[in-house]
XYZ file of C-alpha atoms in Angstrom:
121
model
C -4.786 11.080 41.665
C -7.818 8.765 41.561
C -7.798 6.105 38.868
C -10.803 3.902 37.942
C -9.932 0.657 36.172
C -12.765 -1.176 34.489
C -11.465 -4.435 33.019
C -13.246 -7.799 32.957
C -10.029 -9.839 32.777
C -9.133 -10.406 36.441
C -5.430 -10.848 35.709
C -5.120 -7.573 33.811
C -7.315 -5.731 36.301
C -5.113 -6.835 39.202
C -1.866 -6.158 37.342
C -2.921 -2.686 36.267
C -4.199 -1.832 39.749
C -0.798 -2.819 41.125
C 1.076 -0.763 38.501
C -0.926 2.420 39.256
C -0.779 1.854 43.042
C 3.001 1.460 42.872
C 3.159 4.688 40.883
C 1.461 6.479 43.789
C -2.145 6.675 42.541
C -5.334 5.780 44.399
C -7.038 2.981 42.468
C -10.565 1.584 42.282
C -10.662 -1.558 40.103
C -13.967 -3.083 38.914
C -14.913 -5.966 36.633
C -17.996 -4.756 34.818
C -19.970 -1.785 33.573
C -22.482 -1.907 36.442
C -19.680 -1.581 39.035
C -18.023 1.160 36.982
C -21.266 3.154 36.839
C -21.659 2.805 40.629
C -18.061 3.947 41.176
C -18.611 6.993 38.912
C -21.742 7.959 40.864
C -19.975 7.743 44.235
C -16.514 9.107 43.490
C -14.514 11.489 41.350
C -11.763 10.146 39.110
C -8.965 11.822 37.169
C -8.476 8.937 34.742
C -10.438 5.811 33.843
C -8.873 2.844 32.143
C -11.858 1.282 30.345
C -12.061 -1.977 28.447
C -14.146 -1.408 25.364
C -15.911 -4.772 25.645
C -16.917 -6.012 29.074
C -18.360 -9.459 28.508
C -21.618 -8.911 26.650
C -21.618 -5.193 27.389
C -19.768 -2.231 25.880
C -17.789 0.297 27.792
C -19.262 3.195 25.735
C -22.205 3.636 28.112
C -19.711 3.949 30.954
C -17.697 6.524 29.015
C -20.860 8.567 28.359
C -21.787 8.484 32.074
C -18.261 9.552 33.026
C -18.617 12.694 30.915
C -21.474 13.774 33.166
C -20.644 12.223 36.543
C -16.936 13.029 36.521
C -16.408 15.664 33.801
C -12.701 16.099 34.466
C -12.076 12.398 34.037
C -9.914 11.435 31.045
C -10.746 8.031 29.588
C -8.198 5.608 28.184
C -9.967 2.834 26.278
C -8.214 -0.487 25.914
C -9.360 -3.023 23.368
C -8.332 -6.066 21.429
C -10.926 -5.249 18.792
C -10.109 -3.958 15.350
C -13.412 -2.065 15.136
C -13.236 1.734 14.957
C -9.853 1.947 13.210
C -10.328 5.554 12.155
C -10.673 7.049 15.657
C -14.469 6.897 15.735
C -14.395 6.285 19.512
C -13.254 9.877 20.077
C -16.446 11.164 18.508
C -18.667 8.586 20.238
C -17.510 9.519 23.741
C -16.110 13.039 24.129
C -14.004 12.321 27.243
C -11.963 9.608 25.506
C -8.356 10.845 25.563
C -6.678 7.727 24.123
C -7.392 4.308 22.617
C -4.813 1.603 23.175
C -4.855 -1.769 21.388
C -4.230 -4.837 23.532
C -1.842 -6.185 24.408
C -0.823 -2.986 26.159
C 2.499 -2.696 27.959
C 2.311 -1.533 31.562
C 4.772 1.277 30.775
C 2.674 2.541 27.854
C -0.586 2.400 29.849
C 0.962 4.271 32.770
C 2.549 6.912 30.496
C -0.698 7.559 28.581
C -2.760 7.770 31.785
C -0.303 10.067 33.506
C -0.272 12.297 30.421
C -4.066 12.535 30.796
C -3.558 13.421 34.453
C -1.232 16.285 33.543
C -3.720 17.610 30.980
C -6.548 17.454 33.522
C -4.694 19.526 36.103
């Protein structure tokens, strides 16, 4: 399955790309919302791991685009923020399947994403 990782922290982005690659998934890893939008317009993804805050930008615009450009794509938002504690992100972006608070264990991230993959197929 194709996984899009959009994370501005280079260490996390590289680690998560390695985790998903070792699990047998094709991975595209990008650092910002502009690169994520370009990837969504040129490829189809089953799951996107999306940092909620990408520098000065928010990942919500990327999540909205994903709903149109790659409608089957399930989005797993990762965030260190305590905003949206009542699940508001699910209403703000309909393709959000899960929200994980950082720090996220590699095992948890992989399990949640693969659950999204099973639901998509």
